[in-house]
Amino acid sequence: HISQVVNNFIACIFFIKFFTKQLGDATIIMGNSIKGGFTFLQSMENIAEEMQPPISTEFKKVLREIHYGVKQEDALNHMVERTKNKDLELLISAVMTSAQVGSNLSDILDTISNTIRDRIRIKNEIKTLTAQGRMSGLVIGLLPIVLILAIMVMTPSYFEGFFDSAIGKLLIIISIVLEVTGFAIINKIINIKV
């Protein structure tokens, strides 16, 4: 049961990363399709047919909903709810605004695709620049735990005083709290929101 939850969590992370990466390419294809004279619906069909999952699967679901009578705006909003993707939400709101106002959709799609690609590039740069900080935080966080476990295995009597006395137990609790706090602070520093 736990392995299934872990596998679902990992699959969800890969879905989010790959979907975001594909979305930049999809907006370029859609923009080029609209420049070539296709409608927005036909450009979505191109994405559903020509691109790989997961984005093709999501666009097929949208097209299926539209064919069954769901309004285009509602079907697109359902895709946003399923994927929980901020870039897709930006794309859909721009498409809806363009449909209401009547602006040039291909130019909007070009701008959004550039925005998505820039955001992905910045995230990758941040990940590269913070790699050393993440590794340092991991080593600093795990080193005390590894040392304590090694000492407990080699000389178990060394820590008996900590578990027998009230001050020892208090020191263990304080050290655990400080360890968790330090790990959380380092994690907060290196996780930069884009």
PDB file of C-alpha atoms in Angstrom:
ATOM      1  CA  HIS A   1       0.000   0.000   0.000  1.00  0.00           C
ATOM      2  CA  ILE A   2       2.797   2.445   0.923  1.00  0.00           C
ATOM      3  CA  SER A   3       4.773   1.540  -2.222  1.00  0.00           C
ATOM      4  CA  GLN A   4       1.688   2.311  -4.317  1.00  0.00           C
ATOM      5  CA  VAL A   5       1.351   5.746  -2.675  1.00  0.00           C
ATOM      6  CA  VAL A   6       5.067   6.427  -3.284  1.00  0.00           C
ATOM      7  CA  ASN A   7       4.764   5.301  -6.925  1.00  0.00           C
ATOM      8  CA  ASN A   8       1.714   7.542  -7.432  1.00  0.00           C
ATOM      9  CA  PHE A   9       3.581  10.492  -5.886  1.00  0.00           C
ATOM     10  CA  ILE A  10       6.619   9.937  -8.155  1.00  0.00           C
ATOM     11  CA  ALA A  11       4.357   9.554 -11.209  1.00  0.00           C
ATOM     12  CA  CYS A  12       2.594  12.811 -10.276  1.00  0.00           C
ATOM     13  CA  ILE A  13       5.924  14.677 -10.030  1.00  0.00           C
ATOM     14  CA  PHE A  14       7.066  13.343 -13.431  1.00  0.00           C
ATOM     15  CA  PHE A  15       3.655  14.215 -14.931  1.00  0.00           C
ATOM     16  CA  ILE A  16       3.883  17.817 -13.720  1.00  0.00           C
ATOM     17  CA  LYS A  17       7.470  18.309 -14.950  1.00  0.00           C
ATOM     18  CA  PHE A  18       6.922  16.675 -18.341  1.00  0.00           C
ATOM     19  CA  PHE A  19       3.549  18.372 -18.894  1.00  0.00           C
ATOM     20  CA  THR A  20       5.071  21.818 -18.226  1.00  0.00           C
ATOM     21  CA  LYS A  21       7.962  21.062 -20.586  1.00  0.00           C
ATOM     22  CA  GLN A  22       5.546  19.932 -23.325  1.00  0.00           C
ATOM     23  CA  LEU A  23       3.272  22.932 -22.829  1.00  0.00           C
ATOM     24  CA  GLY A  24       5.873  25.345 -24.226  1.00  0.00           C
ATOM     25  CA  ASP A  25       6.139  23.268 -27.423  1.00  0.00           C
ATOM     26  CA  ALA A  26       2.364  22.856 -27.601  1.00  0.00           C
ATOM     27  CA  THR A  27       1.759  26.616 -27.522  1.00  0.00           C
ATOM     28  CA  ILE A  28       4.258  27.063 -30.398  1.00  0.00           C
ATOM     29  CA  ILE A  29       2.456  24.391 -32.446  1.00  0.00           C
ATOM     30  CA  MET A  30      -0.920  25.960 -31.665  1.00  0.00           C
ATOM     31  CA  GLY A  31       0.345  29.438 -32.589  1.00  0.00           C
ATOM     32  CA  ASN A  32       1.755  28.158 -35.897  1.00  0.00           C
ATOM     33  CA  SER A  33      -1.487  26.285 -36.644  1.00  0.00           C
ATOM     34  CA  ILE A  34      -3.541  29.430 -36.083  1.00  0.00           C
ATOM     35  CA  LYS A  35      -1.128  31.429 -38.272  1.00  0.00           C
ATOM     36  CA  GLY A  36      -1.674  28.753 -40.945  1.00  0.00           C
ATOM     37  CA  GLY A  37      -5.430  29.374 -40.901  1.00  0.00           C
ATOM     38  CA  PHE A  38      -6.627  26.668 -38.495  1.00  0.00           C
ATOM     39  CA  THR A  39      -9.119  27.356 -35.727  1.00  0.00           C
ATOM     40  CA  PHE A  40      -8.204  27.020 -32.050  1.00  0.00           C
ATOM     41  CA  LEU A  41     -10.152  23.739 -31.892  1.00  0.00           C
ATOM     42  CA  GLN A  42      -8.217  22.351 -34.884  1.00  0.00           C
ATOM     43  CA  SER A  43      -4.935  23.412 -33.288  1.00  0.00           C
ATOM     44  CA  MET A  44      -5.930  21.470 -30.148  1.00  0.00           C
ATOM     45  CA  GLU A  45      -6.624  18.438 -32.351  1.00  0.00           C
ATOM     46  CA  ASN A  46      -3.071  18.776 -33.732  1.00  0.00           C
ATOM     47  CA  ILE A  47      -1.699  18.652 -30.168  1.00  0.00           C
ATOM     48  CA  ALA A  48      -3.863  15.625 -29.326  1.00  0.00           C
ATOM     49  CA  GLU A  49      -2.709  13.737 -32.438  1.00  0.00           C
ATOM     50  CA  GLU A  50       0.924  14.772 -32.870  1.00  0.00           C
ATOM     51  CA  MET A  51       2.361  15.141 -29.354  1.00  0.00           C
ATOM     52  CA  GLN A  52       3.237  12.479 -26.782  1.00  0.00           C
ATOM     53  CA  PRO A  53       1.389  11.861 -23.505  1.00  0.00           C
ATOM     54  CA  PRO A  54       0.668  13.371 -21.018  1.00  0.00           C
ATOM     55  CA  ILE A  55      -0.260  16.529 -22.940  1.00  0.00           C
ATOM     56  CA  SER A  56      -1.893  14.670 -25.841  1.00  0.00           C
ATOM     57  CA  THR A  57      -4.023  12.688 -23.386  1.00  0.00           C
ATOM     58  CA  GLU A  58      -5.228  15.853 -21.636  1.00  0.00           C
ATOM     59  CA  PHE A  59      -6.089  17.569 -24.931  1.00  0.00           C
ATOM     60  CA  LYS A  60      -7.954  14.430 -26.086  1.00  0.00           C
ATOM     61  CA  LYS A  61     -10.043  14.615 -22.897  1.00  0.00           C
ATOM     62  CA  VAL A  62     -10.849  18.270 -23.632  1.00  0.00           C
ATOM     63  CA  LEU A  63     -11.836  17.482 -27.229  1.00  0.00           C
ATOM     64  CA  ARG A  64     -13.975  14.537 -26.072  1.00  0.00           C
ATOM     65  CA  GLU A  65     -15.812  16.809 -23.610  1.00  0.00           C
ATOM     66  CA  ILE A  66     -16.394  19.425 -26.326  1.00  0.00           C
ATOM     67  CA  HIS A  67     -17.725  16.745 -28.731  1.00  0.00           C
ATOM     68  CA  TYR A  68     -20.126  15.583 -26.005  1.00  0.00           C
ATOM     69  CA  GLY A  69     -21.559  19.092 -25.680  1.00  0.00           C
ATOM     70  CA  VAL A  70     -19.505  20.680 -22.898  1.00  0.00           C
ATOM     71  CA  LYS A  71     -18.720  24.336 -23.592  1.00  0.00           C
ATOM     72  CA  GLN A  72     -15.130  24.926 -24.759  1.00  0.00           C
ATOM     73  CA  GLU A  73     -14.382  27.239 -21.826  1.00  0.00           C
ATOM     74  CA  ASP A  74     -15.646  24.673 -19.292  1.00  0.00           C
ATOM     75  CA  ALA A  75     -13.696  21.819 -20.925  1.00  0.00           C
ATOM     76  CA  LEU A  76     -10.489  23.880 -20.844  1.00  0.00           C
ATOM     77  CA  ASN A  77     -11.106  24.822 -17.205  1.00  0.00           C
ATOM     78  CA  HIS A  78     -11.574  21.125 -16.391  1.00  0.00           C
ATOM     79  CA  MET A  79      -8.107  20.474 -17.851  1.00  0.00           C
ATOM     80  CA  VAL A  80      -6.659  23.222 -15.635  1.00  0.00           C
ATOM     81  CA  GLU A  81      -8.337  21.643 -12.579  1.00  0.00           C
ATOM     82  CA  ARG A  82      -6.964  18.189 -13.480  1.00  0.00           C
ATOM     83  CA  THR A  83      -3.390  19.310 -14.114  1.00  0.00           C
ATOM     84  CA  LYS A  84      -3.110  22.107 -11.491  1.00  0.00           C
ATOM     85  CA  ASN A  85      -0.611  23.828 -13.826  1.00  0.00           C
ATOM     86  CA  LYS A  86      -0.113  27.606 -13.505  1.00  0.00           C
ATOM     87  CA  ASP A  87       1.286  27.954 -17.045  1.00  0.00           C
ATOM     88  CA  LEU A  88      -1.746  26.166 -18.493  1.00  0.00           C
ATOM     89  CA  GLU A  89      -4.021  28.404 -16.429  1.00  0.00           C
ATOM     90  CA  LEU A  90      -2.262  31.438 -17.952  1.00  0.00           C
ATOM     91  CA  LEU A  91      -2.690  29.983 -21.448  1.00  0.00           C
ATOM     92  CA  ILE A  92      -6.404  29.232 -20.994  1.00  0.00           C
ATOM     93  CA  SER A  93      -7.192  32.640 -19.497  1.00  0.00           C
ATOM     94  CA  ALA A  94      -5.362  34.312 -22.415  1.00  0.00           C
ATOM     95  CA  VAL A  95      -7.304  32.219 -24.935  1.00  0.00           C
ATOM     96  CA  MET A  96     -10.616  33.060 -23.237  1.00  0.00           C
ATOM     97  CA  THR A  97      -9.751  36.756 -23.107  1.00  0.00           C
ATOM     98  CA  SER A  98      -8.738  36.675 -26.769  1.00  0.00           C
ATOM     99  CA  ALA A  99     -12.045  35.035 -27.698  1.00  0.00           C
ATOM    100  CA  GLN A 100     -14.016  37.712 -25.833  1.00  0.00           C
ATOM    101  CA  VAL A 101     -11.981  40.714 -26.971  1.00  0.00           C
ATOM    102  CA  GLY A 102     -11.100  39.485 -30.455  1.00  0.00           C
ATOM    103  CA  SER A 103      -7.322  40.044 -30.303  1.00  0.00           C
ATOM    104  CA  ASN A 104      -4.669  38.184 -32.323  1.00  0.00           C
ATOM    105  CA  LEU A 105      -4.494  34.728 -30.719  1.00  0.00           C
ATOM    106  CA  SER A 106      -1.313  33.606 -32.511  1.00  0.00           C
ATOM    107  CA  ASP A 107       0.639  36.576 -31.082  1.00  0.00           C
ATOM    108  CA  ILE A 108      -0.701  35.816 -27.600  1.00  0.00           C
ATOM    109  CA  LEU A 109       0.327  32.149 -27.939  1.00  0.00           C
ATOM    110  CA  ASP A 110       3.837  33.192 -29.066  1.00  0.00           C
ATOM    111  CA  THR A 111       4.178  35.442 -26.022  1.00  0.00           C
ATOM    112  CA  ILE A 112       2.929  32.732 -23.660  1.00  0.00           C
ATOM    113  CA  SER A 113       5.246  30.096 -25.161  1.00  0.00           C
ATOM    114  CA  ASN A 114       8.197  32.467 -24.653  1.00  0.00           C
ATOM    115  CA  THR A 115       7.071  33.076 -21.069  1.00  0.00           C
ATOM    116  CA  ILE A 116       6.798  29.343 -20.351  1.00  0.00           C
ATOM    117  CA  ARG A 117      10.199  28.602 -21.889  1.00  0.00           C
ATOM    118  CA  ASP A 118      11.802  31.469 -19.947  1.00  0.00           C
ATOM    119  CA  ARG A 119      10.241  30.226 -16.718  1.00  0.00           C
ATOM    120  CA  ILE A 120      11.536  26.677 -17.327  1.00  0.00           C
ATOM    121  CA  ARG A 121      15.009  28.045 -18.142  1.00  0.00           C
ATOM    122  CA  ILE A 122      15.062  30.158 -14.963  1.00  0.00           C
ATOM    123  CA  LYS A 123      13.932  27.178 -12.845  1.00  0.00           C
ATOM    124  CA  ASN A 124      16.744  25.063 -14.306  1.00  0.00           C
ATOM    125  CA  GLU A 125      19.299  27.823 -13.662  1.00  0.00           C
ATOM    126  CA  ILE A 126      18.109  28.184 -10.073  1.00  0.00           C
ATOM    127  CA  LYS A 127      18.316  24.409  -9.596  1.00  0.00           C
ATOM    128  CA  THR A 128      21.895  24.459 -10.907  1.00  0.00           C
ATOM    129  CA  LEU A 129      22.919  27.419  -8.749  1.00  0.00           C
ATOM    130  CA  THR A 130      21.394  25.936  -5.590  1.00  0.00           C
ATOM    131  CA  ALA A 131      22.728  22.391  -6.126  1.00  0.00           C
ATOM    132  CA  GLN A 132      25.711  22.995  -3.827  1.00  0.00           C
ATOM    133  CA  GLY A 133      23.458  24.474  -1.131  1.00  0.00           C
ATOM    134  CA  ARG A 134      21.090  21.495  -1.369  1.00  0.00           C
ATOM    135  CA  MET A 135      23.976  19.040  -1.063  1.00  0.00           C
ATOM    136  CA  SER A 136      25.477  20.965   1.859  1.00  0.00           C
ATOM    137  CA  GLY A 137      22.106  21.024   3.606  1.00  0.00           C
ATOM    138  CA  LEU A 138      21.704  17.288   3.084  1.00  0.00           C
ATOM    139  CA  VAL A 139      25.175  16.507   4.424  1.00  0.00           C
ATOM    140  CA  ILE A 140      24.800  18.859   7.401  1.00  0.00           C
ATOM    141  CA  GLY A 141      21.360  17.459   8.172  1.00  0.00           C
ATOM    142  CA  LEU A 142      22.294  13.780   7.901  1.00  0.00           C
ATOM    143  CA  LEU A 143      25.802  13.882   9.413  1.00  0.00           C
ATOM    144  CA  PRO A 144      24.699  14.062  13.087  1.00  0.00           C
ATOM    145  CA  ILE A 145      22.178  11.266  12.576  1.00  0.00           C
ATOM    146  CA  VAL A 146      24.756   9.017  10.869  1.00  0.00           C
ATOM    147  CA  LEU A 147      27.341   9.728  13.587  1.00  0.00           C
ATOM    148  CA  ILE A 148      24.871   8.966  16.389  1.00  0.00           C
ATOM    149  CA  LEU A 149      23.800   5.700  14.731  1.00  0.00           C
ATOM    150  CA  ALA A 150      27.445   4.687  14.168  1.00  0.00           C
ATOM    151  CA  ILE A 151      28.361   5.391  17.815  1.00  0.00           C
ATOM    152  CA  MET A 152      25.271   3.505  19.039  1.00  0.00           C
ATOM    153  CA  VAL A 153      26.299   0.472  16.986  1.00  0.00           C
ATOM    154  CA  MET A 154      29.984   0.561  18.013  1.00  0.00           C
ATOM    155  CA  THR A 155      29.514   1.449  21.721  1.00  0.00           C
ATOM    156  CA  PRO A 156      25.861   1.135  22.804  1.00  0.00           C
ATOM    157  CA  SER A 157      26.677   2.076  26.397  1.00  0.00           C
ATOM    158  CA  TYR A 158      27.804   5.565  25.327  1.00  0.00           C
ATOM    159  CA  PHE A 159      24.227   6.890  25.040  1.00  0.00           C
ATOM    160  CA  GLU A 160      22.730   5.077  28.051  1.00  0.00           C
ATOM    161  CA  GLY A 161      23.151   8.190  30.212  1.00  0.00           C
ATOM    162  CA  PHE A 162      21.029  10.217  27.795  1.00  0.00           C
ATOM    163  CA  PHE A 163      18.119   7.774  27.965  1.00  0.00           C
ATOM    164  CA  ASP A 164      18.316   7.211  31.743  1.00  0.00           C
ATOM    165  CA  SER A 165      18.348  10.812  33.014  1.00  0.00           C
ATOM    166  CA  ALA A 166      15.772  13.586  32.610  1.00  0.00           C
ATOM    167  CA  ILE A 167      18.438  16.078  31.428  1.00  0.00           C
ATOM    168  CA  GLY A 168      19.643  13.548  28.828  1.00  0.00           C
ATOM    169  CA  LYS A 169      16.119  13.116  27.475  1.00  0.00           C
ATOM    170  CA  LEU A 170      15.681  16.898  27.385  1.00  0.00           C
ATOM    171  CA  LEU A 171      18.968  17.263  25.461  1.00  0.00           C
ATOM    172  CA  ILE A 172      17.842  14.616  22.947  1.00  0.00           C
ATOM    173  CA  ILE A 173      14.537  16.454  22.410  1.00  0.00           C
ATOM    174  CA  ILE A 174      16.332  19.808  22.019  1.00  0.00           C
ATOM    175  CA  SER A 175      18.816  18.324  19.533  1.00  0.00           C
ATOM    176  CA  ILE A 176      15.991  16.786  17.457  1.00  0.00           C
ATOM    177  CA  VAL A 177      14.102  20.108  17.420  1.00  0.00           C
ATOM    178  CA  LEU A 178      17.265  22.011  16.421  1.00  0.00           C
ATOM    179  CA  GLU A 179      18.054  19.425  13.719  1.00  0.00           C
ATOM    180  CA  VAL A 180      14.574  19.663  12.200  1.00  0.00           C
ATOM    181  CA  THR A 181      14.598  23.484  12.450  1.00  0.00           C
ATOM    182  CA  GLY A 182      18.007  23.750  10.765  1.00  0.00           C
ATOM    183  CA  PHE A 183      16.961  21.378   8.004  1.00  0.00           C
ATOM    184  CA  ALA A 184      13.747  23.367   7.427  1.00  0.00           C
ATOM    185  CA  ILE A 185      15.644  26.695   7.313  1.00  0.00           C
ATOM    186  CA  ILE A 186      18.203  25.387   4.815  1.00  0.00           C
ATOM    187  CA  ASN A 187      15.389  23.904   2.721  1.00  0.00           C
ATOM    188  CA  LYS A 188      13.553  27.248   2.764  1.00  0.00           C
ATOM    189  CA  ILE A 189      16.691  29.123   1.668  1.00  0.00           C
ATOM    190  CA  ILE A 190      17.441  26.876  -1.308  1.00  0.00           C
ATOM    191  CA  ASN A 191      13.845  26.435  -2.534  1.00  0.00           C
ATOM    192  CA  ILE A 192      13.263  29.613  -4.528  1.00  0.00           C
ATOM    193  CA  LYS A 193       9.771  30.103  -5.932  1.00  0.00           C
ATOM    194  CA  VAL A 194       9.610  31.215  -9.551  1.00  0.00           C
TER     195      VAL A 194
END
